[in-house]
Amino acid sequence: GKIYTDAEICNVTVADSCFKGKDSVGGVCGYNSQGTIKNSTNSGSVNGNDYVGGVCGRNYNGTITNSTNSGSVKGTDYIGGVCGFNSGMIINSTNNGTVLGDYEVGGVCGTNYDTITNSTNNENVYGIDFVGGVCGYNSDGTITNSTSSGNVTGHEYSIGGVCSYNSDGTITNCYYDSDVFTGNAVSSDNGTTTNTLGKTTAEFQSGEVA
């Protein structure tokens, strides 16, 4: 349910299962408080209200690395394929499951206040506002070398192929499949965005985007 400082979840596979809760719900861990989740996988469905993620619901100053979700994720606010709410580090992690929420919804992470790097979303993301292929809402966070090949659905002015709203954050070298999602990389941006743009499906498949 919850791990604390210096705790570690490593090499865990959760399969043929399902989770349903209220807040801080995850397929591998509900709440990571300054611990580490690595080399772990969830393929079960995850359902909750707020802070819901395929691998971890809420990552507070912790680390999630080399981990994958392939189950469906559904909730209300702060919903992500890998992690619902991140104020730590998400590294080398992947989402392969459908993500559905209302506000601050992302293929990798719903809301990011710290670091997302080398991470990927390969499925469709659905929401109302602040919906992004990689991250729904990036506040003072850093997103680098990350991609989304899934479609993003929400209100026209609050969805992005990479991120919906970049609020004083930094987004660098991130890409989305512009044949699947035809909107902008970032919907609203008052941060710093560099080399973040759409690539075609062929460019994704060729290995140009990897």
Coordinates of N, CA and C in Angstrom, one line a residue:
G1 N 0.8 -1.2 0.0 CA 0.0 0.0 0.0 C 0.8 1.3 0.0
K2 N 1.8 1.3 0.9 CA 2.7 2.5 1.0 C 4.1 2.1 1.4
I3 N 5.1 2.7 0.7 CA 6.5 2.5 1.2 C 7.1 3.8 1.5
Y4 N 8.1 3.7 2.4 CA 8.7 4.9 3.0 C 10.2 5.0 2.6
T5 N 10.9 6.0 3.2 CA 12.3 6.3 2.9 C 13.1 5.0 2.9
D6 N 13.9 4.8 1.8 CA 14.9 3.8 1.6 C 14.2 2.4 1.4
A7 N 12.9 2.3 1.4 CA 12.3 1.0 1.0 C 12.4 0.8 -0.5
E8 N 12.3 -0.4 -0.9 CA 12.5 -0.7 -2.3 C 11.6 -1.9 -2.7
I9 N 10.9 -1.7 -3.8 CA 10.1 -2.7 -4.5 C 10.9 -3.0 -5.8
C10 N 11.3 -4.2 -6.0 CA 12.2 -4.6 -7.1 C 11.8 -5.9 -7.8
N11 N 11.8 -5.9 -9.1 CA 11.6 -7.2 -9.8 C 10.2 -7.8 -9.5
V12 N 9.2 -7.0 -9.4 CA 7.8 -7.5 -9.1 C 7.0 -7.5 -10.3
T13 N 6.2 -8.6 -10.5 CA 5.2 -8.6 -11.6 C 3.9 -8.9 -11.0
V14 N 2.9 -8.0 -11.3 CA 1.5 -8.2 -10.8 C 0.7 -8.5 -12.1
A15 N 0.1 -9.7 -12.1 CA -0.6 -10.2 -13.3 C -1.9 -10.7 -13.0
D16 N -2.9 -10.7 -13.9 CA -4.2 -11.3 -13.7 C -4.9 -10.8 -12.5
S17 N -4.8 -9.5 -12.3 CA -5.4 -9.0 -11.1 C -6.2 -7.7 -11.4
C18 N -6.8 -7.1 -10.4 CA -7.4 -5.8 -10.5 C -7.4 -5.1 -9.2
F19 N -7.5 -3.8 -9.3 CA -7.4 -3.0 -8.1 C -8.5 -1.9 -8.1
K20 N -9.2 -1.7 -7.0 CA -10.2 -0.7 -6.9 C -10.1 0.0 -5.5
G21 N -9.9 1.3 -5.5 CA -9.8 2.0 -4.2 C -10.3 3.4 -4.4
K22 N -9.9 4.3 -3.4 CA -10.3 5.7 -3.4 C -9.2 6.6 -3.9
D23 N -8.2 6.9 -3.1 CA -7.1 7.7 -3.4 C -5.8 7.0 -3.2
S24 N -4.8 7.4 -4.0 CA -3.5 6.8 -4.0 C -3.6 5.3 -4.3
V25 N -4.0 5.0 -5.5 CA -4.2 3.6 -5.9 C -3.2 3.3 -7.0
G26 N -2.5 2.2 -6.9 CA -1.5 1.8 -8.0 C -1.5 0.3 -8.1
G27 N -1.1 -0.2 -9.3 CA -1.0 -1.6 -9.5 C 0.1 -2.3 -8.8
V28 N 1.3 -1.6 -8.6 CA 2.4 -2.1 -7.8 C 2.4 -1.5 -6.4
C29 N 2.2 -0.2 -6.3 CA 2.3 0.5 -5.0 C 1.3 1.7 -5.0
G30 N 0.6 1.9 -4.0 CA -0.3 3.0 -3.9 C 0.4 4.3 -3.7
Y31 N 1.3 4.4 -2.7 CA 1.9 5.6 -2.3 C 3.4 5.4 -2.0
N32 N 4.3 5.9 -2.9 CA 5.7 5.8 -2.7 C 6.3 7.1 -2.1
S33 N 6.6 7.0 -0.8 CA 7.1 8.2 -0.1 C 8.6 8.0 0.1
Q34 N 9.4 8.5 -0.9 CA 10.9 8.6 -0.8 C 11.5 7.2 -0.9
G35 N 10.8 6.2 -1.5 CA 11.3 4.9 -1.7 C 11.6 4.7 -3.2
T36 N 11.8 3.5 -3.6 CA 12.2 3.1 -5.0 C 11.4 2.0 -5.5
I37 N 10.8 2.2 -6.7 CA 10.1 1.1 -7.4 C 10.9 0.9 -8.7
K38 N 11.4 -0.4 -8.9 CA 12.2 -0.6 -10.1 C 12.0 -2.0 -10.7
N39 N 12.1 -2.1 -12.0 CA 12.0 -3.3 -12.7 C 10.7 -4.0 -12.4
S40 N 9.6 -3.3 -12.3 CA 8.4 -3.9 -11.9 C 7.3 -3.6 -12.9
T41 N 6.3 -4.5 -13.0 CA 5.3 -4.5 -14.0 C 3.9 -4.8 -13.4
N42 N 2.9 -4.0 -13.9 CA 1.5 -4.3 -13.6 C 0.7 -4.5 -14.9
S43 N -0.1 -5.6 -15.0 CA -1.0 -5.8 -16.1 C -2.4 -5.8 -15.7
G44 N -2.7 -5.6 -14.5 CA -4.1 -5.6 -14.0 C -4.7 -4.2 -14.1
S45 N -6.1 -4.2 -14.1 CA -6.8 -2.9 -14.2 C -6.7 -2.2 -12.9
V46 N -6.6 -0.8 -12.9 CA -6.5 0.0 -11.7 C -7.6 1.1 -11.7
N47 N -8.4 1.1 -10.7 CA -9.5 2.1 -10.6 C -9.5 2.8 -9.3
G48 N -9.8 4.1 -9.3 CA -9.9 4.9 -8.1 C -10.5 6.2 -8.4
N49 N -10.3 7.1 -7.4 CA -10.8 8.5 -7.6 C -9.6 9.4 -8.0
D50 N -8.8 9.8 -7.0 CA -7.6 10.7 -7.2 C -6.3 10.0 -7.0
Y51 N -5.3 10.5 -7.7 CA -3.9 9.9 -7.5 C -3.9 8.4 -7.9
V52 N -4.2 8.1 -9.1 CA -4.3 6.7 -9.6 C -3.3 6.5 -10.7
G53 N -2.5 5.4 -10.6 CA -1.5 5.1 -11.6 C -1.4 3.6 -11.8
G54 N -1.0 3.3 -13.0 CA -0.8 1.8 -13.4 C 0.3 1.2 -12.5
V55 N 1.4 1.9 -12.3 CA 2.4 1.3 -11.4 C 2.3 1.9 -10.0
C56 N 2.2 3.2 -9.9 CA 2.1 3.9 -8.6 C 1.1 5.0 -8.6
G57 N 0.3 5.1 -7.6 CA -0.7 6.2 -7.5 C -0.1 7.5 -7.3
R58 N 0.8 7.6 -6.2 CA 1.4 8.9 -5.9 C 2.9 8.6 -5.5
N59 N 3.7 9.4 -6.2 CA 5.2 9.2 -6.0 C 5.7 10.5 -5.4
Y60 N 5.9 10.5 -4.1 CA 6.4 11.7 -3.3 C 7.9 11.6 -3.0
N61 N 8.7 12.3 -3.8 CA 10.1 12.3 -3.7 C 10.7 11.0 -3.8
G62 N 10.1 10.1 -4.4 CA 10.6 8.7 -4.6 C 11.1 8.5 -6.1
T63 N 11.4 7.3 -6.4 CA 11.9 7.0 -7.8 C 11.2 5.8 -8.3
I64 N 10.7 5.9 -9.6 CA 10.1 4.8 -10.3 C 11.0 4.7 -11.5
T65 N 11.6 3.5 -11.7 CA 12.5 3.3 -12.8 C 12.3 1.9 -13.5
N66 N 12.5 1.9 -14.8 CA 12.4 0.6 -15.5 C 11.1 -0.2 -15.2
S67 N 10.0 0.5 -15.2 CA 8.8 -0.2 -14.8 C 7.7 0.1 -15.9
T68 N 6.7 -0.9 -15.9 CA 5.8 -0.8 -17.0 C 4.4 -1.1 -16.6
N69 N 3.4 -0.4 -17.1 CA 2.0 -0.8 -16.9 C 1.4 -1.1 -18.3
S70 N 0.6 -2.2 -18.2 CA -0.2 -2.6 -19.4 C -1.7 -2.8 -19.1
G71 N -2.1 -2.5 -17.9 CA -3.5 -2.6 -17.6 C -4.2 -1.2 -17.7
S72 N -5.5 -1.3 -17.8 CA -6.3 0.0 -18.0 C -6.2 0.7 -16.6
V73 N -6.2 2.1 -16.7 CA -6.2 2.9 -15.5 C -7.4 3.9 -15.6
K74 N -8.1 4.0 -14.6 CA -9.3 4.8 -14.6 C -9.5 5.6 -13.3
G75 N -9.8 6.9 -13.3 CA -10.0 7.6 -12.1 C -10.6 9.0 -12.4
T76 N -10.5 9.9 -11.5 CA -11.1 11.3 -11.6 C -10.0 12.3 -11.9
D77 N -9.1 12.6 -10.9 CA -8.1 13.6 -11.0 C -6.7 13.0 -10.7
Y78 N -5.7 13.5 -11.4 CA -4.3 13.1 -11.2 C -4.2 11.6 -11.6
I79 N -4.4 11.3 -12.9 CA -4.5 9.9 -13.4 C -3.4 9.7 -14.4
G80 N -2.6 8.7 -14.2 CA -1.5 8.4 -15.2 C -1.3 7.0 -15.5
G81 N -0.8 6.7 -16.7 CA -0.5 5.3 -17.0 C 0.6 4.6 -16.1
V82 N 1.6 5.4 -15.8 CA 2.7 4.9 -14.9 C 2.4 5.4 -13.5
C83 N 2.2 6.7 -13.4 CA 2.0 7.3 -12.0 C 1.0 8.4 -12.1
G84 N 0.1 8.5 -11.1 CA -0.9 9.6 -11.1 C -0.4 10.9 -10.8
F85 N 0.4 11.0 -9.8 CA 1.0 12.3 -9.3 C 2.4 12.1 -8.9
N86 N 3.3 12.9 -9.6 CA 4.8 12.7 -9.4 C 5.4 13.9 -8.9
S87 N 6.1 13.8 -7.7 CA 7.0 14.9 -7.2 C 8.3 14.3 -6.9
G88 N 8.6 13.2 -7.7 CA 9.9 12.5 -7.6 C 10.5 12.3 -9.0
M89 N 11.0 11.1 -9.2 CA 11.6 10.8 -10.5 C 10.9 9.6 -11.2
I90 N 10.6 9.7 -12.4 CA 10.1 8.6 -13.3 C 11.1 8.5 -14.4
I91 N 11.7 7.3 -14.5 CA 12.9 7.1 -15.4 C 12.6 5.8 -16.2
N92 N 12.8 5.8 -17.5 CA 12.8 4.6 -18.3 C 11.6 3.8 -18.1
S93 N 10.4 4.4 -18.0 CA 9.2 3.6 -17.7 C 8.2 3.8 -18.8
T94 N 7.3 2.8 -18.9 CA 6.4 2.8 -20.1 C 4.9 2.4 -19.7
N95 N 4.0 3.1 -20.4 CA 2.6 2.7 -20.3 C 2.1 2.1 -21.6
N96 N 1.4 1.0 -21.5 CA 0.8 0.3 -22.6 C -0.7 0.1 -22.4
G97 N -1.3 0.8 -21.4 CA -2.7 0.6 -21.1 C -3.5 1.9 -21.3
T98 N -4.8 1.7 -21.6 CA -5.6 2.9 -21.8 C -5.8 3.6 -20.5
V99 N -5.8 5.0 -20.6 CA -5.9 5.8 -19.4 C -7.1 6.7 -19.5
L100 N -7.9 6.7 -18.5 CA -9.2 7.5 -18.5 C -9.4 8.3 -17.2
G101 N -9.6 9.6 -17.3 CA -9.8 10.4 -16.1 C -10.6 11.6 -16.5
D102 N -10.6 12.6 -15.6 CA -11.3 13.9 -15.8 C -10.3 15.0 -16.0
Y103 N -9.5 15.3 -14.9 CA -8.6 16.4 -14.9 C -7.2 16.0 -14.6
E104 N -6.2 16.5 -15.3 CA -4.8 16.2 -15.1 C -4.5 14.8 -15.3
V105 N -4.6 14.4 -16.6 CA -4.6 13.0 -17.0 C -3.4 12.9 -18.1
G106 N -2.6 11.9 -17.9 CA -1.4 11.7 -18.8 C -1.1 10.3 -19.1
G107 N -0.5 10.0 -20.3 CA -0.2 8.6 -20.6 C 0.9 8.1 -19.7
V108 N 1.9 8.9 -19.3 CA 2.9 8.5 -18.4 C 2.5 8.9 -17.0
C109 N 2.2 10.2 -16.8 CA 1.9 10.8 -15.5 C 0.8 11.9 -15.6
G110 N -0.1 11.9 -14.7 CA -1.1 12.9 -14.7 C -0.6 14.3 -14.4
T111 N 0.1 14.4 -13.3 CA 0.6 15.7 -12.8 C 2.1 15.5 -12.4
N112 N 3.0 16.3 -13.0 CA 4.4 16.2 -12.7 C 5.0 17.5 -12.1
Y113 N 5.6 17.3 -10.9 CA 6.2 18.5 -10.2 C 7.8 18.3 -10.2
D114 N 8.3 17.2 -10.8 CA 9.7 17.0 -10.7 C 10.3 16.5 -12.0
T115 N 10.6 15.2 -12.1 CA 11.3 14.7 -13.3 C 10.7 13.5 -14.0
I116 N 10.5 13.6 -15.3 CA 10.1 12.4 -16.1 C 11.1 12.4 -17.2
T117 N 11.8 11.3 -17.4 CA 12.8 11.2 -18.5 C 12.8 9.8 -19.1
N118 N 13.1 9.7 -20.4 CA 13.2 8.5 -21.1 C 12.0 7.6 -20.9
S119 N 10.8 8.1 -21.0 CA 9.6 7.4 -20.7 C 8.6 7.5 -21.9
T120 N 7.7 6.5 -21.9 CA 6.9 6.3 -23.2 C 5.5 6.0 -22.8
N121 N 4.6 6.5 -23.6 CA 3.2 6.1 -23.6 C 2.8 5.6 -25.0
N122 N 2.2 4.4 -25.0 CA 1.9 3.7 -26.3 C 0.4 3.5 -26.4
E123 N -0.5 4.1 -25.6 CA -1.9 3.9 -25.6 C -2.7 5.2 -25.6
N124 N -4.0 5.1 -25.8 CA -4.9 6.3 -25.8 C -5.2 6.8 -24.4
V125 N -5.3 8.2 -24.4 CA -5.5 8.9 -23.2 C -6.8 9.7 -23.3
Y126 N -7.7 9.6 -22.3 CA -9.0 10.3 -22.4 C -9.2 11.1 -21.1
G127 N -9.7 12.3 -21.3 CA -10.0 13.1 -20.1 C -10.9 14.3 -20.5
I128 N -11.0 15.3 -19.6 CA -11.8 16.5 -19.9 C -10.8 17.7 -20.1
D129 N -10.1 18.0 -19.0 CA -9.1 19.2 -19.1 C -7.7 18.7 -18.6
F130 N -6.7 19.4 -19.2 CA -5.3 19.1 -18.9 C -5.0 17.6 -19.1
V131 N -5.1 17.2 -20.4 CA -4.9 15.9 -20.8 C -3.7 15.8 -21.8
G132 N -2.7 15.0 -21.6 CA -1.5 14.9 -22.4 C -1.1 13.5 -22.7
G133 N -0.4 13.3 -23.8 CA 0.1 12.0 -24.2 C 1.2 11.5 -23.2
V134 N 2.1 12.4 -22.8 CA 3.1 12.0 -21.8 C 2.6 12.5 -20.4
C135 N 2.2 13.8 -20.3 CA 1.9 14.3 -19.0 C 0.7 15.3 -19.1
G136 N -0.2 15.3 -18.2 CA -1.3 16.2 -18.3 C -1.0 17.6 -17.9
Y137 N -0.3 17.8 -16.7 CA 0.0 19.1 -16.2 C 1.4 19.0 -15.6
N138 N 2.3 19.9 -16.2 CA 3.7 19.9 -15.7 C 3.9 21.2 -15.0
S139 N 4.1 21.2 -13.7 CA 4.3 22.4 -12.9 C 5.7 22.4 -12.3
D140 N 6.5 23.3 -12.9 CA 7.9 23.4 -12.5 C 8.7 22.2 -12.6
G141 N 8.2 21.2 -13.4 CA 8.9 19.9 -13.6 C 9.7 19.9 -14.8
T142 N 10.4 18.8 -15.0 CA 11.3 18.6 -16.2 C 10.9 17.3 -16.9
I143 N 10.6 17.4 -18.2 CA 10.3 16.2 -19.0 C 11.2 16.2 -20.1
T144 N 12.0 15.1 -20.2 CA 13.0 15.0 -21.3 C 12.9 13.6 -22.0
N145 N 13.3 13.6 -23.3 CA 13.5 12.4 -24.0 C 12.3 11.4 -23.9
S146 N 11.1 11.9 -23.9 CA 9.9 11.1 -23.7 C 9.0 11.2 -24.9
T147 N 8.1 10.1 -25.1 CA 7.3 10.1 -26.3 C 5.9 9.5 -26.0
S148 N 5.0 9.8 -26.9 CA 3.7 9.3 -26.9 C 3.2 8.9 -28.3
S149 N 2.8 7.7 -28.5 CA 2.3 7.3 -29.8 C 0.7 7.0 -29.8
G150 N 0.1 7.3 -28.6 CA -1.4 7.1 -28.5 C -2.1 8.4 -28.8
N151 N -3.4 8.3 -29.0 CA -4.3 9.4 -29.3 C -4.6 10.1 -27.9
V152 N -4.9 11.4 -28.0 CA -5.3 12.1 -26.8 C -6.6 12.8 -27.0
T153 N -7.6 12.6 -26.1 CA -8.9 13.1 -26.3 C -9.3 13.9 -25.1
G154 N -9.9 15.1 -25.3 CA -10.4 16.0 -24.3 C -10.9 17.3 -24.9
H155 N -11.1 18.3 -24.1 CA -11.5 19.6 -24.7 C -10.4 20.1 -25.6
E156 N -10.8 20.8 -26.7 CA -9.9 21.1 -27.8 C -8.7 22.0 -27.3
Y157 N -9.0 22.9 -26.3 CA -7.9 23.8 -25.9 C -7.1 23.4 -24.7
S158 N -7.3 22.1 -24.3 CA -6.6 21.7 -23.1 C -6.0 20.3 -23.3
I159 N -5.6 20.0 -24.5 CA -5.0 18.7 -24.7 C -3.7 18.9 -25.5
G160 N -2.8 18.0 -25.3 CA -1.5 18.1 -26.0 C -0.9 16.7 -26.3
G161 N -0.2 16.6 -27.4 CA 0.4 15.4 -27.8 C 1.4 14.9 -26.8
V162 N 2.1 15.9 -26.2 CA 3.1 15.6 -25.2 C 2.6 16.0 -23.8
C163 N 2.1 17.3 -23.7 CA 1.7 17.8 -22.4 C 0.6 18.8 -22.7
S164 N -0.4 18.8 -21.8 CA -1.5 19.8 -22.0 C -1.0 21.2 -21.5
Y165 N -0.6 21.3 -20.3 CA -0.2 22.6 -19.7 C 1.2 22.5 -19.1
N166 N 2.1 23.3 -19.7 CA 3.5 23.4 -19.1 C 3.6 24.7 -18.3
S167 N 3.5 24.6 -17.0 CA 3.4 25.8 -16.1 C 4.8 26.0 -15.5
D168 N 5.6 26.8 -16.1 CA 7.0 27.1 -15.5 C 7.9 25.9 -15.5
G169 N 7.6 24.9 -16.3 CA 8.4 23.8 -16.4 C 9.3 23.8 -17.6
T170 N 10.0 22.7 -17.8 CA 10.9 22.5 -18.9 C 10.6 21.2 -19.7
I171 N 10.4 21.3 -21.0 CA 10.1 20.1 -21.8 C 11.1 20.1 -22.9
T172 N 11.9 19.0 -23.0 CA 13.0 18.9 -24.0 C 13.0 17.6 -24.7
N173 N 13.2 17.6 -26.0 CA 13.4 16.4 -26.8 C 12.3 15.4 -26.6
C174 N 11.0 15.9 -26.8 CA 9.9 15.0 -26.6 C 9.0 15.0 -27.9
Y175 N 8.4 13.8 -28.2 CA 7.7 13.7 -29.4 C 6.4 12.9 -29.3
Y176 N 5.5 13.2 -30.2 CA 4.2 12.5 -30.3 C 3.9 12.1 -31.7
D177 N 3.1 11.1 -31.9 CA 2.7 10.6 -33.2 C 1.7 11.6 -33.8
S178 N 2.1 12.4 -34.8 CA 1.2 13.4 -35.3 C 0.2 12.9 -36.3
D179 N 0.3 11.6 -36.7 CA -0.7 10.9 -37.5 C -1.8 10.4 -36.7
V180 N -1.6 10.1 -35.4 CA -2.6 9.6 -34.5 C -3.3 10.8 -33.8
F181 N -2.5 11.7 -33.3 CA -3.0 12.9 -32.6 C -2.6 14.1 -33.5
T182 N -3.6 14.9 -34.0 CA -3.3 16.0 -34.9 C -3.2 17.3 -34.3
G183 N -3.2 17.5 -33.0 CA -3.1 18.7 -32.3 C -1.7 19.2 -32.0
N184 N -1.5 20.1 -31.1 CA -0.2 20.6 -30.8 C 0.5 19.7 -29.8
A185 N 1.8 19.9 -29.7 CA 2.6 19.1 -28.7 C 2.3 19.6 -27.3
V186 N 2.2 20.9 -27.1 CA 1.8 21.4 -25.8 C 0.7 22.4 -26.1
S187 N -0.4 22.3 -25.3 CA -1.6 23.1 -25.5 C -1.4 24.6 -25.0
S188 N -0.9 24.7 -23.7 CA -0.7 25.9 -23.1 C 0.7 25.9 -22.5
D189 N 1.5 26.9 -22.7 CA 2.9 26.9 -22.4 C 3.4 28.2 -21.9
N190 N 3.7 28.3 -20.6 CA 4.4 29.5 -20.1 C 5.7 29.1 -19.4
G191 N 6.3 27.9 -19.9 CA 7.6 27.4 -19.4 C 8.5 27.5 -20.6
T192 N 9.5 26.5 -20.6 CA 10.5 26.4 -21.6 C 10.3 25.1 -22.4
T193 N 10.0 25.1 -23.7 CA 9.8 23.9 -24.5 C 10.8 24.0 -25.6
T194 N 11.6 22.9 -25.8 CA 12.6 22.9 -26.8 C 12.6 21.5 -27.5
N195 N 12.6 21.6 -28.9 CA 12.6 20.4 -29.7 C 11.6 19.4 -29.3
T196 N 10.4 19.9 -29.1 CA 9.2 19.0 -28.8 C 8.2 19.2 -29.8
L197 N 7.9 18.1 -30.6 CA 7.1 18.2 -31.8 C 6.5 16.9 -32.2
G198 N 5.7 16.9 -33.2 CA 5.1 15.7 -33.8 C 6.0 15.1 -34.8
K199 N 5.9 13.7 -34.8 CA 6.5 12.9 -35.9 C 5.5 12.0 -36.4
T200 N 5.7 11.6 -37.7 CA 4.7 10.7 -38.3 C 4.8 9.2 -37.7
T201 N 3.8 8.4 -38.0 CA 3.9 7.0 -37.6 C 5.1 6.3 -38.2
A202 N 5.3 6.6 -39.5 CA 6.5 6.0 -40.2 C 7.8 6.4 -39.5
E203 N 7.9 7.6 -39.0 CA 9.1 8.0 -38.3 C 9.3 7.3 -37.0
F204 N 8.2 7.1 -36.3 CA 8.2 6.3 -35.1 C 8.6 4.9 -35.4
Q205 N 8.1 4.3 -36.4 CA 8.3 2.9 -36.8 C 9.8 2.7 -37.3
S206 N 10.3 3.7 -37.9 CA 11.6 3.6 -38.5 C 12.8 3.5 -37.5
G207 N 12.4 4.0 -36.3 CA 13.5 4.1 -35.2 C 14.0 5.5 -35.1
E208 N 13.5 6.4 -35.9 CA 14.0 7.8 -35.8 C 13.6 8.4 -34.4
V209 N 12.4 8.0 -34.0 CA 11.9 8.3 -32.6 C 11.9 7.0 -31.8
A210 N 12.7 7.0 -30.8 CA 12.9 5.7 -30.0 C 13.2 6.1 -28.6

